[in-house]
Amino acid sequence: MEELMATLKKEIFEQLNLQHVKPEDIAYDQPLFVEGLGLDSIDALELIVLLQQKYGIKLANPAEGPKIFYSIKTMAEYITAHKKQ
Amino acid sequence: MGTDKAISGYVQIKGGRVMYNNSLFFEMPDAEPVVFFNDIYKALNINYPKFFKMDNLCKVVFLAVEVLLKDVSLRDKYKPEETGIVFSNANSSLDTDIRYFQSSLEAPSPALFVYTLPNVAIGELCIRHGIKGETACFVFDIFDALFQAWYADTLLETCGIKACISGWADFYDGKFEAFFYLVETGSDNLSIKHNSENIDKLYNQVWKN
């Protein structure tokens, strides 16, 4: 899980071109949106593309988005659960 | 209309230089656009994370207007509805259109898609500077001072606008330039009368330097 979260963090920073914050300043359980990394709705779409492109996971229920994309940790947990299926 | 309209400031970005009112503000010759833009951003000492998400056209527009307004707060001087924008360029959003098309061959990028219209640059300026007045975006082969002056005058005289950010910015295949000026009614900061001859002169003077 630790390795996946580290990879995921790197991918998120690359995909979203996050230059205003350093990767080491973001904890795995820190919120990605609003008060955390400050991501917006376009970033949310990019994260959906990332899941699809890098992990072959299509978001079945968009309503689950806020829970899945809450933090790097919740994303990693979702990837782990859905890659096994 | 009899209201005096004057150019109270102007900015140019081209060839590794940023000129503000014909004085050198920033210089970085031979730098890649992304490095050049990031370093202008740092030189401005601002904190606007959304800058890093913008496409290159929006970045050069954003930076040019950031320099143009570094000593002026439109929010303090005017109501949101009293400032307008006239923006023109030659290559529209083609640079990003191509990048988006290339991304779509694998996975279309939403972050690129939102920049596949040239007037998005106007939207970025409106958000940044709290502008809610009339705006317009045009595509021409070359910078047309006569049209630019006429359209800005029209907004100032008929649309309740008291200030207008007017200019030209282009980005395509790594090549870019930007020229913006602020025209205000009753401004005497620089005493440059707002007309096409003066705009042409300002636009051309820096390119000759």
Coordinates of N, CA and C in Angstrom, one line a residue, chain A residues 16-20 42-43 45-46 49 53, chain B residues 38 49 52-53 106-111 114:
Chain A
L16 N -1.6 16.6 -12.7 CA -2.2 17.9 -12.4 C -1.3 19.1 -12.4
N17 N 0.0 18.8 -12.7 CA 1.0 19.9 -12.8 C 1.0 20.8 -11.6
L18 N 1.1 20.2 -10.4 CA 1.0 20.9 -9.2 C 2.4 21.4 -8.8
Q19 N 2.6 22.7 -9.0 CA 3.9 23.3 -8.8 C 3.9 24.3 -7.6
H20 N 2.7 24.5 -7.1 CA 2.6 25.5 -6.0 C 2.8 24.8 -4.6
I42 N -12.1 20.4 -12.5 CA -11.3 19.9 -13.6 C -10.3 18.9 -13.2
D43 N -9.7 19.2 -12.0 CA -8.7 18.2 -11.5 C -9.4 16.9 -11.2
L45 N -11.8 15.5 -12.8 CA -11.9 14.8 -14.1 C -10.6 14.2 -14.5
E46 N -9.5 15.0 -14.2 CA -8.2 14.4 -14.5 C -7.8 13.2 -13.7
V49 N -9.5 10.3 -15.3 CA -8.7 9.9 -16.4 C -7.5 9.1 -15.9
Q53 N -6.5 5.5 -17.1 CA -5.3 5.3 -17.9 C -4.2 4.5 -17.3
Chain B
N38 N 7.4 30.8 -15.9 CA 7.5 30.5 -14.4 C 8.4 31.6 -13.7
P49 N -2.0 29.8 -7.5 CA -1.7 28.5 -8.0 C -2.3 28.1 -9.3
F52 N -0.4 27.8 -12.7 CA 0.3 26.6 -13.2 C -0.6 25.6 -14.0
K53 N -1.9 25.8 -13.9 CA -2.8 24.9 -14.6 C -3.2 25.5 -16.0
E106 N -5.0 9.0 -26.9 CA -4.8 8.0 -25.7 C -6.0 8.2 -24.8
A107 N -5.9 9.3 -24.1 CA -7.0 9.7 -23.1 C -7.2 11.2 -23.1
P108 N -8.3 11.7 -23.6 CA -8.5 13.1 -23.7 C -8.3 13.8 -22.3
S109 N -7.6 14.9 -22.3 CA -7.3 15.6 -21.0 C -8.3 16.7 -20.8
P110 N -9.1 16.5 -19.7 CA -10.1 17.6 -19.4 C -9.4 18.9 -19.1
A111 N -8.2 18.9 -18.5 CA -7.4 20.1 -18.2 C -7.0 20.8 -19.5
V114 N -10.4 22.4 -21.5 CA -11.0 23.7 -21.0 C -10.3 24.9 -21.6

